[in-house]
Short mmCIF file of N, CA, C and O and ligand atoms in Angstrom, two decimals:
data_model
loop_
_atom_site.label_atom_id
_atom_site.label_comp_id
_atom_site.label_asym_id
_atom_site.label_seq_id
_atom_site.Cartn_x
_atom_site.Cartn_y
_atom_site.Cartn_z
N MET A 785 12.51 -27.06 -35.77
CA MET A 785 13.44 -27.64 -34.94
C MET A 785 12.91 -28.22 -33.52
O MET A 785 12.11 -27.86 -32.84
N PRO A 786 13.07 -29.60 -33.55
CA PRO A 786 12.44 -30.39 -32.21
C PRO A 786 12.99 -29.77 -30.90
O PRO A 786 14.24 -29.22 -30.82
N ILE A 787 12.10 -29.85 -29.99
CA ILE A 787 12.50 -29.17 -28.60
C ILE A 787 12.94 -30.23 -27.53
O ILE A 787 12.77 -31.43 -27.87
N ASP A 788 13.23 -29.63 -26.62
CA ASP A 788 13.78 -30.49 -25.47
C ASP A 788 12.68 -30.54 -24.50
O ASP A 788 12.25 -29.45 -23.94
N ALA A 789 11.90 -31.63 -24.50
CA ALA A 789 10.54 -31.68 -23.67
C ALA A 789 10.80 -31.63 -22.12
O ALA A 789 9.92 -31.72 -21.37
N THR A 790 12.16 -31.48 -21.59
CA THR A 790 12.21 -31.45 -20.26
C THR A 790 12.49 -29.94 -19.88
O THR A 790 12.44 -29.74 -18.58
N LEU A 791 12.46 -29.09 -20.77
CA LEU A 791 12.53 -27.67 -20.28
C LEU A 791 11.38 -27.27 -19.78
O LEU A 791 10.21 -27.66 -19.84
N PRO A 792 11.33 -26.13 -18.94
CA PRO A 792 10.35 -25.40 -18.21
C PRO A 792 9.31 -24.94 -19.25
O PRO A 792 9.61 -24.65 -20.36
N TYR A 793 8.04 -24.81 -19.02
CA TYR A 793 6.87 -24.18 -19.80
C TYR A 793 7.23 -22.78 -20.16
O TYR A 793 7.67 -22.01 -19.47
N ASP A 794 7.14 -22.47 -21.44
CA ASP A 794 7.31 -21.25 -22.25
C ASP A 794 6.06 -20.70 -22.52
O ASP A 794 5.50 -20.94 -23.55
N ASP A 795 5.79 -19.51 -21.71
CA ASP A 795 4.30 -19.04 -21.79
C ASP A 795 4.17 -18.17 -23.12
O ASP A 795 3.03 -17.76 -23.63
N ASN A 796 5.41 -18.12 -23.85
CA ASN A 796 5.19 -17.53 -25.09
C ASN A 796 5.26 -18.33 -26.35
O ASN A 796 5.44 -17.85 -27.64
N ASN A 797 4.94 -19.53 -26.20
CA ASN A 797 4.89 -20.52 -27.31
C ASN A 797 3.80 -20.20 -28.06
O ASN A 797 2.78 -19.67 -27.71
N ILE A 798 3.74 -20.68 -29.27
CA ILE A 798 2.80 -20.23 -30.37
C ILE A 798 1.36 -20.67 -29.83
O ILE A 798 0.33 -19.84 -30.26
N PHE A 799 1.23 -21.88 -29.40
CA PHE A 799 -0.17 -22.33 -28.92
C PHE A 799 -0.55 -21.62 -27.76
O PHE A 799 -1.93 -21.57 -27.64
N ALA A 800 0.28 -21.27 -26.99
CA ALA A 800 -0.28 -20.40 -25.89
C ALA A 800 -0.71 -19.01 -26.21
O ALA A 800 -1.76 -18.49 -25.94
N LYS A 801 -0.22 -18.49 -27.31
CA LYS A 801 -0.43 -17.35 -28.02
C LYS A 801 -1.96 -17.55 -28.71
O LYS A 801 -2.72 -16.74 -28.71
N ILE A 802 -2.05 -18.65 -29.34
CA ILE A 802 -3.22 -19.03 -30.15
C ILE A 802 -4.44 -18.98 -29.03
O ILE A 802 -5.55 -18.49 -29.32
N MET A 803 -4.10 -19.66 -27.76
CA MET A 803 -5.22 -19.86 -26.90
C MET A 803 -5.54 -18.45 -26.27
O MET A 803 -6.69 -18.23 -25.87
N ARG A 804 -4.51 -17.62 -26.18
CA ARG A 804 -4.96 -16.12 -25.73
C ARG A 804 -5.39 -15.54 -26.51
O ARG A 804 -5.94 -14.00 -26.39
N GLY A 805 -5.63 -15.71 -28.00
CA GLY A 805 -6.10 -15.07 -29.01
C GLY A 805 -5.29 -14.03 -29.67
O GLY A 805 -5.43 -13.11 -30.37
N GLU A 806 -3.75 -14.23 -29.41
CA GLU A 806 -2.89 -13.16 -29.85
C GLU A 806 -2.65 -13.65 -31.34
O GLU A 806 -2.04 -12.69 -32.05
N ILE A 807 -2.78 -14.73 -31.69
CA ILE A 807 -2.69 -15.48 -33.13
C ILE A 807 -3.97 -15.94 -33.47
O ILE A 807 -4.36 -16.73 -32.56
N PRO A 808 -4.42 -15.60 -34.83
CA PRO A 808 -5.61 -16.37 -35.14
C PRO A 808 -5.47 -17.86 -35.37
O PRO A 808 -4.26 -18.43 -35.65
N SER A 809 -6.60 -18.60 -35.16
CA SER A 809 -6.66 -19.94 -35.42
C SER A 809 -8.00 -20.23 -35.87
O SER A 809 -9.05 -19.55 -35.41
N THR A 810 -8.18 -21.44 -36.52
CA THR A 810 -9.54 -22.00 -36.87
C THR A 810 -10.03 -22.82 -35.85
O THR A 810 -9.78 -24.03 -35.62
N LYS A 811 -10.81 -22.28 -35.00
CA LYS A 811 -11.37 -23.09 -33.73
C LYS A 811 -12.28 -24.28 -34.17
O LYS A 811 -13.19 -23.83 -34.87
N VAL A 812 -12.06 -25.41 -33.68
CA VAL A 812 -13.00 -26.43 -33.91
C VAL A 812 -13.83 -26.73 -32.77
O VAL A 812 -14.99 -27.15 -32.81
N TYR A 813 -13.24 -26.54 -31.43
CA TYR A 813 -13.85 -26.97 -30.17
C TYR A 813 -13.14 -26.32 -29.17
O TYR A 813 -12.00 -26.06 -29.17
N GLU A 814 -13.86 -26.14 -28.06
CA GLU A 814 -13.38 -25.42 -26.79
C GLU A 814 -14.27 -25.94 -25.70
O GLU A 814 -15.52 -25.81 -25.71
N ASP A 815 -13.57 -26.19 -24.58
CA ASP A 815 -14.48 -26.53 -23.36
C ASP A 815 -13.38 -26.19 -22.11
O ASP A 815 -12.41 -25.40 -22.34
N GLU A 816 -13.93 -26.23 -20.90
CA GLU A 816 -13.17 -25.78 -19.74
C GLU A 816 -11.66 -26.21 -19.80
O GLU A 816 -10.74 -25.49 -19.35
N TRP A 817 -11.42 -27.50 -20.49
CA TRP A 817 -9.93 -28.05 -20.12
C TRP A 817 -9.23 -27.98 -21.40
O TRP A 817 -7.95 -28.02 -21.31
N SER A 818 -9.83 -27.77 -22.56
CA SER A 818 -9.15 -27.90 -24.01
C SER A 818 -9.66 -26.91 -25.07
O SER A 818 -10.65 -26.42 -24.97
N TYR A 819 -8.62 -26.93 -25.95
CA TYR A 819 -9.12 -26.07 -27.23
C TYR A 819 -8.58 -26.83 -28.14
O TYR A 819 -7.48 -27.53 -28.21
N ALA A 820 -9.39 -26.83 -29.40
CA ALA A 820 -9.01 -27.65 -30.67
C ALA A 820 -9.16 -26.69 -31.85
O ALA A 820 -10.02 -25.92 -32.04
N PHE A 821 -8.07 -26.71 -32.71
CA PHE A 821 -7.98 -25.78 -33.94
C PHE A 821 -7.31 -26.65 -35.11
O PHE A 821 -6.79 -27.63 -34.75
N GLU A 822 -7.63 -26.25 -36.35
CA GLU A 822 -7.16 -26.73 -37.48
C GLU A 822 -5.54 -26.51 -37.52
O GLU A 822 -5.18 -25.56 -37.32
N ASP A 823 -4.81 -27.59 -38.03
CA ASP A 823 -3.29 -27.36 -38.32
C ASP A 823 -3.18 -26.41 -39.43
O ASP A 823 -3.75 -26.57 -40.39
N ILE A 824 -2.08 -25.73 -39.25
CA ILE A 824 -1.92 -24.53 -40.29
C ILE A 824 -1.21 -25.29 -41.66
O ILE A 824 -1.47 -24.81 -42.56
N ASN A 825 -0.52 -26.41 -41.24
CA ASN A 825 -0.05 -27.16 -42.37
C ASN A 825 -0.45 -28.65 -42.57
O ASN A 825 0.34 -29.54 -42.03
N PRO A 826 -1.79 -28.78 -42.82
CA PRO A 826 -2.23 -30.19 -42.61
C PRO A 826 -1.55 -31.31 -43.45
O PRO A 826 -1.04 -31.21 -44.66
N GLN A 827 -1.28 -32.36 -42.90
CA GLN A 827 -0.52 -33.64 -43.23
C GLN A 827 -1.62 -34.57 -43.79
O GLN A 827 -1.23 -35.85 -44.32
N ALA A 828 -2.85 -34.31 -43.69
CA ALA A 828 -3.96 -35.21 -44.07
C ALA A 828 -5.13 -34.45 -44.47
O ALA A 828 -5.20 -33.24 -44.23
N GLU A 829 -6.11 -35.00 -45.15
CA GLU A 829 -7.57 -34.28 -45.50
C GLU A 829 -8.06 -33.64 -44.23
O GLU A 829 -8.41 -32.42 -44.24
N ILE A 830 -7.99 -34.22 -43.15
CA ILE A 830 -8.47 -33.72 -41.71
C ILE A 830 -7.01 -33.76 -41.00
O ILE A 830 -6.57 -34.98 -40.71
N HIS A 831 -6.81 -32.51 -40.21
CA HIS A 831 -5.52 -32.58 -39.54
C HIS A 831 -5.89 -31.55 -38.34
O HIS A 831 -5.87 -30.28 -38.61
N THR A 832 -6.45 -31.93 -37.30
CA THR A 832 -6.82 -31.09 -36.20
C THR A 832 -5.99 -31.22 -35.05
O THR A 832 -5.56 -32.33 -34.72
N LEU A 833 -5.64 -30.20 -34.31
CA LEU A 833 -4.89 -30.22 -33.11
C LEU A 833 -5.75 -30.10 -31.87
O LEU A 833 -6.55 -29.03 -31.76
N VAL A 834 -5.58 -30.81 -30.76
CA VAL A 834 -6.23 -30.53 -29.70
C VAL A 834 -5.38 -30.29 -28.49
O VAL A 834 -4.21 -31.08 -28.30
N ILE A 835 -5.39 -29.53 -27.62
CA ILE A 835 -4.47 -28.99 -26.62
C ILE A 835 -5.11 -28.61 -25.33
O ILE A 835 -6.27 -28.23 -25.19
N PRO A 836 -4.47 -29.23 -24.20
CA PRO A 836 -5.11 -28.73 -23.02
C PRO A 836 -4.84 -27.34 -22.65
O PRO A 836 -3.85 -26.71 -23.11
N LYS A 837 -5.83 -26.64 -21.93
CA LYS A 837 -5.59 -25.23 -21.60
C LYS A 837 -4.47 -24.91 -20.62
O LYS A 837 -4.05 -23.99 -20.47
N GLY A 838 -4.18 -26.12 -19.66
CA GLY A 838 -3.18 -26.00 -18.66
C GLY A 838 -1.66 -25.99 -19.21
O GLY A 838 -1.76 -26.34 -20.48
N GLN A 839 -0.95 -25.38 -18.48
CA GLN A 839 0.58 -25.26 -19.16
C GLN A 839 1.36 -26.44 -18.97
O GLN A 839 2.05 -26.68 -17.94
N TYR A 840 1.41 -27.38 -20.21
CA TYR A 840 2.04 -28.63 -20.14
C TYR A 840 2.82 -28.64 -21.19
O TYR A 840 2.23 -28.40 -22.37
N VAL A 841 4.29 -28.85 -21.23
CA VAL A 841 5.09 -29.00 -22.48
C VAL A 841 4.69 -29.94 -23.33
O VAL A 841 4.66 -29.92 -24.51
N SER A 842 4.71 -31.18 -22.75
CA SER A 842 4.42 -32.51 -23.53
C SER A 842 3.52 -33.44 -22.69
O SER A 842 3.26 -33.35 -21.77
N TRP A 843 3.16 -34.55 -23.43
CA TRP A 843 2.62 -35.71 -22.80
C TRP A 843 3.35 -36.36 -21.32
O TRP A 843 2.70 -36.41 -20.55
N ASP A 844 4.55 -36.08 -21.42
CA ASP A 844 5.40 -36.67 -20.32
C ASP A 844 4.87 -35.59 -19.02
O ASP A 844 4.69 -36.12 -18.06
N ASP A 845 4.92 -34.38 -19.32
CA ASP A 845 4.88 -33.48 -18.37
C ASP A 845 3.30 -33.51 -17.84
O ASP A 845 3.11 -33.71 -16.56
N PHE A 846 2.33 -33.60 -18.75
CA PHE A 846 0.99 -33.79 -18.61
C PHE A 846 0.68 -35.03 -17.80
O PHE A 846 -0.19 -34.97 -16.81
N SER A 847 1.16 -36.13 -18.27
CA SER A 847 0.76 -37.55 -17.52
C SER A 847 1.42 -37.54 -16.23
O SER A 847 0.57 -38.11 -15.31
N ALA A 848 2.47 -36.75 -15.82
CA ALA A 848 2.92 -36.80 -14.45
C ALA A 848 2.24 -35.79 -13.51
O ALA A 848 2.12 -35.99 -12.48
N LYS A 849 1.90 -34.50 -14.21
CA LYS A 849 1.64 -33.40 -13.29
C LYS A 849 0.17 -32.90 -13.28
O LYS A 849 -0.39 -32.28 -12.46
N ALA A 850 -0.55 -33.28 -14.36
CA ALA A 850 -1.96 -32.78 -14.59
C ALA A 850 -2.94 -33.59 -13.58
O ALA A 850 -2.78 -34.61 -13.25
N SER A 851 -4.01 -32.81 -13.00
CA SER A 851 -5.09 -33.31 -12.13
C SER A 851 -5.79 -34.29 -12.94
O SER A 851 -5.97 -34.45 -14.10
N ALA A 852 -6.53 -35.27 -12.13
CA ALA A 852 -7.48 -36.08 -12.94
C ALA A 852 -8.52 -35.57 -13.66
O ALA A 852 -8.92 -36.13 -14.61
N GLU A 853 -8.88 -34.37 -12.97
CA GLU A 853 -9.91 -33.50 -13.98
C GLU A 853 -9.48 -33.22 -15.24
O GLU A 853 -10.13 -33.30 -16.25
N GLU A 854 -8.20 -32.50 -15.24
CA GLU A 854 -7.57 -32.21 -16.48
C GLU A 854 -7.41 -33.19 -17.43
O GLU A 854 -7.71 -33.11 -18.77
N ILE A 855 -6.89 -34.55 -16.94
CA ILE A 855 -6.63 -35.53 -17.94
C ILE A 855 -7.98 -36.04 -18.29
O ILE A 855 -8.12 -36.37 -19.79
N ALA A 856 -8.87 -36.23 -17.55
CA ALA A 856 -10.28 -36.81 -18.12
C ALA A 856 -10.79 -35.84 -19.03
O ALA A 856 -11.31 -36.12 -20.09
N GLY A 857 -10.69 -34.45 -18.83
CA GLY A 857 -11.25 -33.37 -19.55
C GLY A 857 -10.72 -33.51 -21.10
O GLY A 857 -11.08 -33.44 -22.09
N PHE A 858 -9.37 -33.75 -20.93
CA PHE A 858 -8.50 -33.63 -22.11
C PHE A 858 -8.68 -34.81 -23.09
O PHE A 858 -9.06 -34.84 -24.38
N VAL A 859 -8.71 -35.92 -22.50
CA VAL A 859 -8.88 -37.08 -23.20
C VAL A 859 -10.29 -37.09 -23.76
O VAL A 859 -10.60 -37.54 -24.93
N ARG A 860 -11.35 -36.59 -23.08
CA ARG A 860 -12.72 -36.61 -23.55
C ARG A 860 -12.81 -35.66 -24.81
O ARG A 860 -13.60 -35.88 -25.63
N ALA A 861 -12.16 -34.49 -24.62
CA ALA A 861 -12.06 -33.57 -25.84
C ALA A 861 -11.47 -34.24 -27.07
O ALA A 861 -12.17 -33.94 -28.09
N VAL A 862 -10.37 -34.93 -26.71
CA VAL A 862 -10.10 -35.48 -28.28
C VAL A 862 -10.91 -36.39 -28.67
O VAL A 862 -11.13 -36.27 -29.97
N GLY A 863 -11.50 -37.27 -27.96
CA GLY A 863 -12.65 -38.16 -28.57
C GLY A 863 -13.84 -37.23 -29.08
O GLY A 863 -14.31 -37.81 -30.17
N GLU A 864 -14.09 -36.23 -28.38
CA GLU A 864 -15.28 -35.25 -28.87
C GLU A 864 -14.84 -34.87 -30.28
O GLU A 864 -15.92 -34.82 -31.26
N VAL A 865 -13.66 -34.34 -30.33
CA VAL A 865 -13.32 -33.47 -31.63
C VAL A 865 -13.39 -34.46 -32.80
O VAL A 865 -13.83 -34.41 -33.89
N ALA A 866 -12.84 -36.06 -32.41
CA ALA A 866 -13.08 -36.99 -33.57
C ALA A 866 -14.41 -37.02 -33.98
O ALA A 866 -14.82 -37.30 -35.18
N ARG A 867 -15.22 -37.27 -32.95
CA ARG A 867 -16.75 -37.57 -33.25
C ARG A 867 -17.36 -36.35 -34.07
O ARG A 867 -17.98 -36.48 -35.18
N MET A 868 -17.06 -35.18 -33.65
CA MET A 868 -17.68 -34.00 -34.32
C MET A 868 -17.19 -33.87 -35.88
O MET A 868 -17.75 -33.38 -36.67
N LYS A 869 -15.86 -34.48 -36.08
CA LYS A 869 -15.32 -34.53 -37.42
C LYS A 869 -15.90 -35.57 -38.22
O LYS A 869 -15.68 -35.69 -39.54
N GLY A 870 -16.76 -36.61 -37.42
CA GLY A 870 -17.29 -37.61 -38.37
C GLY A 870 -16.30 -38.88 -38.50
O GLY A 870 -16.28 -39.38 -39.53
N LEU A 871 -15.34 -38.92 -37.67
CA LEU A 871 -14.12 -39.80 -38.14
C LEU A 871 -14.19 -41.17 -37.42
O LEU A 871 -13.27 -42.10 -37.91
N VAL A 872 -15.27 -41.39 -36.53
CA VAL A 872 -14.93 -42.68 -35.84
C VAL A 872 -15.12 -43.79 -36.87
O VAL A 872 -14.48 -44.65 -36.88
N GLU A 873 -16.18 -43.67 -37.85
CA GLU A 873 -16.27 -44.51 -38.98
C GLU A 873 -16.03 -43.81 -40.11
O GLU A 873 -16.66 -42.80 -40.21
N PRO A 874 -15.01 -44.06 -40.83
CA PRO A 874 -14.19 -45.18 -41.12
C PRO A 874 -12.86 -45.16 -40.23
O PRO A 874 -11.97 -46.04 -40.50
N GLY A 875 -12.72 -44.25 -39.37
CA GLY A 875 -11.53 -44.30 -38.38
C GLY A 875 -10.57 -43.29 -38.59
O GLY A 875 -10.74 -42.33 -39.43
N TYR A 876 -9.61 -43.32 -37.74
CA TYR A 876 -8.80 -41.82 -37.68
C TYR A 876 -7.54 -42.40 -36.80
O TYR A 876 -7.35 -43.46 -36.42
N ARG A 877 -6.56 -41.41 -36.90
CA ARG A 877 -5.11 -41.53 -36.17
C ARG A 877 -5.08 -40.48 -35.18
O ARG A 877 -5.21 -39.24 -35.68
N MET A 878 -4.58 -40.59 -34.07
CA MET A 878 -4.43 -39.59 -33.01
C MET A 878 -2.74 -39.79 -32.67
O MET A 878 -2.17 -40.95 -32.66
N MET A 879 -2.07 -38.77 -32.22
CA MET A 879 -0.70 -38.90 -32.32
C MET A 879 -0.11 -37.72 -31.39
O MET A 879 -0.64 -36.66 -31.67
N ALA A 880 0.68 -37.82 -30.47
CA ALA A 880 1.35 -36.93 -29.97
C ALA A 880 2.96 -36.97 -29.93
O ALA A 880 3.41 -38.15 -29.48
N ASN A 881 3.59 -36.06 -30.33
CA ASN A 881 5.33 -36.00 -30.48
C ASN A 881 5.63 -35.51 -29.10
O ASN A 881 5.18 -34.58 -28.60
N ILE A 882 6.75 -36.33 -28.69
CA ILE A 882 7.30 -35.86 -27.34
C ILE A 882 8.78 -35.63 -27.60
O ILE A 882 9.54 -36.55 -27.94
N GLY A 883 9.34 -34.43 -27.41
CA GLY A 883 10.78 -34.23 -27.41
C GLY A 883 11.52 -34.44 -28.88
O GLY A 883 10.65 -34.71 -29.75
N ALA A 884 12.75 -34.38 -28.87
CA ALA A 884 13.72 -34.48 -29.92
C ALA A 884 13.24 -35.76 -30.73
O ALA A 884 12.97 -35.57 -31.96
N HIS A 885 13.34 -36.86 -30.29
CA HIS A 885 13.19 -38.23 -31.22
C HIS A 885 11.80 -38.40 -31.77
O HIS A 885 11.39 -38.90 -32.75
N GLY A 886 10.86 -37.53 -30.84
CA GLY A 886 9.25 -37.77 -31.40
C GLY A 886 9.29 -36.62 -32.41
O GLY A 886 8.16 -36.66 -33.00
N GLY A 887 10.00 -35.67 -32.50
CA GLY A 887 9.93 -34.40 -33.70
C GLY A 887 9.16 -33.38 -33.12
O GLY A 887 8.54 -32.72 -33.90
N GLN A 888 8.72 -33.29 -31.69
CA GLN A 888 7.94 -32.25 -31.25
C GLN A 888 8.48 -30.81 -31.50
O GLN A 888 9.65 -30.58 -31.18
N GLU A 889 7.87 -30.00 -32.00
CA GLU A 889 8.16 -28.56 -32.62
C GLU A 889 7.70 -27.64 -31.40
O GLU A 889 8.37 -26.56 -31.53
N VAL A 890 6.56 -27.82 -31.11
CA VAL A 890 5.71 -26.76 -30.46
C VAL A 890 5.73 -27.11 -28.87
O VAL A 890 5.15 -28.17 -28.55
N PRO A 891 6.33 -26.41 -27.97
CA PRO A 891 6.41 -26.99 -26.43
C PRO A 891 5.12 -26.67 -25.63
O PRO A 891 5.26 -26.17 -24.53
N HIS A 892 3.93 -27.03 -26.22
CA HIS A 892 2.63 -27.18 -25.57
C HIS A 892 1.87 -28.37 -25.88
O HIS A 892 1.93 -28.48 -27.18
N LEU A 893 1.77 -29.27 -24.91
CA LEU A 893 1.28 -30.78 -25.50
C LEU A 893 0.24 -30.43 -26.51
O LEU A 893 -0.95 -29.75 -26.38
N HIS A 894 0.19 -31.16 -27.51
CA HIS A 894 -0.94 -31.31 -28.58
C HIS A 894 -1.10 -32.53 -29.02
O HIS A 894 -0.13 -33.45 -29.31
N VAL A 895 -2.36 -33.09 -29.17
CA VAL A 895 -2.46 -34.31 -29.87
C VAL A 895 -2.96 -33.94 -31.32
O VAL A 895 -3.90 -33.09 -31.53
N HIS A 896 -2.36 -34.57 -32.30
CA HIS A 896 -2.89 -34.36 -33.65
C HIS A 896 -4.01 -35.37 -33.85
O HIS A 896 -3.79 -36.61 -33.48
N ILE A 897 -5.07 -35.16 -34.69
CA ILE A 897 -5.95 -36.00 -35.08
C ILE A 897 -5.91 -35.90 -36.66
O ILE A 897 -6.07 -34.91 -37.13
N PHE A 898 -5.60 -36.93 -37.13
CA PHE A 898 -5.74 -37.22 -38.80
C PHE A 898 -6.58 -38.09 -39.11
O PHE A 898 -7.12 -39.14 -38.71
N GLY A 899 -7.30 -37.71 -40.35
CA GLY A 899 -8.40 -38.57 -40.86
C GLY A 899 -8.77 -37.85 -42.17
O GLY A 899 -8.17 -37.19 -42.85
N GLY A 900 -9.94 -38.43 -42.46
CA GLY A 900 -10.49 -38.19 -43.84
C GLY A 900 -9.79 -38.92 -45.14
O GLY A 900 -10.22 -38.64 -46.20
N GLN A 901 -8.98 -39.89 -44.84
CA GLN A 901 -8.38 -40.65 -45.89
C GLN A 901 -7.75 -41.72 -45.19
O GLN A 901 -7.56 -41.88 -44.03
N PHE A 902 -7.57 -42.92 -46.04
CA PHE A 902 -6.53 -44.08 -45.43
C PHE A 902 -5.09 -43.39 -45.10
O PHE A 902 -4.55 -42.79 -45.99
N LEU A 903 -4.78 -43.72 -44.03
CA LEU A 903 -3.58 -43.20 -43.40
C LEU A 903 -2.23 -43.84 -43.73
O LEU A 903 -1.14 -43.39 -43.31
N GLY A 904 -2.22 -44.99 -44.05
CA GLY A 904 -1.11 -45.85 -44.42
C GLY A 904 -0.31 -46.33 -43.31
O GLY A 904 -1.02 -46.46 -42.18
N PRO A 905 0.90 -46.76 -43.36
CA PRO A 905 1.61 -47.30 -42.15
C PRO A 905 1.82 -46.54 -40.98
O PRO A 905 1.68 -45.26 -41.26
N MET A 906 2.02 -46.98 -40.09
CA MET A 906 2.01 -46.30 -38.64
C MET A 906 3.25 -45.20 -38.73
O MET A 906 3.12 -44.04 -38.20
N ILE A 907 4.31 -45.79 -39.06
CA ILE A 907 5.57 -44.67 -39.15
C ILE A 907 6.02 -44.91 -40.56
O ILE A 907 6.18 -46.02 -40.99
N ALA A 908 6.40 -43.65 -41.06
CA ALA A 908 7.02 -43.78 -42.53
C ALA A 908 8.18 -44.67 -42.56
O ALA A 908 9.19 -44.65 -41.45
N ARG A 909 8.44 -45.42 -43.51
CA ARG A 909 9.68 -46.34 -43.62
C ARG A 909 10.50 -45.81 -44.71
O ARG A 909 10.02 -45.23 -45.80
P1 5GP B 70 4.73 -31.24 -33.64
O1 5GP B 70 5.80 -31.38 -34.57
O2 5GP B 70 5.23 -30.22 -32.52
O3 5GP B 70 4.16 -32.42 -33.21
O4 5GP B 70 3.57 -30.35 -34.30
C1 5GP B 70 3.44 -29.05 -34.41
C2 5GP B 70 2.15 -28.74 -35.32
O5 5GP B 70 1.82 -27.45 -35.06
C3 5GP B 70 2.52 -28.89 -36.91
O6 5GP B 70 1.80 -29.84 -37.54
C4 5GP B 70 2.35 -27.48 -37.34
O7 5GP B 70 1.99 -27.48 -38.74
C5 5GP B 70 1.44 -26.83 -36.40
N1 5GP B 70 1.63 -25.46 -36.17
C6 5GP B 70 2.68 -24.82 -36.10
N2 5GP B 70 2.55 -23.46 -35.90
C7 5GP B 70 1.03 -23.22 -36.01
C8 5GP B 70 0.34 -22.10 -36.12
O8 5GP B 70 0.78 -21.02 -35.98
N3 5GP B 70 -1.12 -22.44 -36.28
C9 5GP B 70 -1.44 -23.69 -36.37
N4 5GP B 70 -2.81 -23.69 -36.57
N5 5GP B 70 -0.70 -24.76 -36.33
C10 5GP B 70 0.58 -24.58 -36.37
#
């Protein structure tokens, strides 16, 4: 069920629980600003999620309110995860869903990294 991305942050969302270690995840990467783990229901050969450690519902929230350090740290983490996965060549796709029309289901900002195969058109038709 897609979320309303304008709602306040819910500290009990599933990714907050994953970061606190209350729900298991397959960790890929972690630093001061970010945490990355494998998607439980992969949509491509490689499907990894990168989340900021700060409490941001969506890209909208993050881009408006996060500090320059948080933004830089998170952007670098997304790139680092893709490099760690060996995706730069032949390429990959990154995506963030925002709110109802974006189909966002978990109310903690996450960037999807897809790769390991040709990914087809940008949006399903
Ligand atoms: P969204 O639709 O919000 O952009 O994407 C949410 C993603 O989170 C989906 O790809 C879904 O498979 C993934 N996901 C949902 N619950 C869990 C979970 O408990 N663990 C992991 N690793 N991924 C999850």
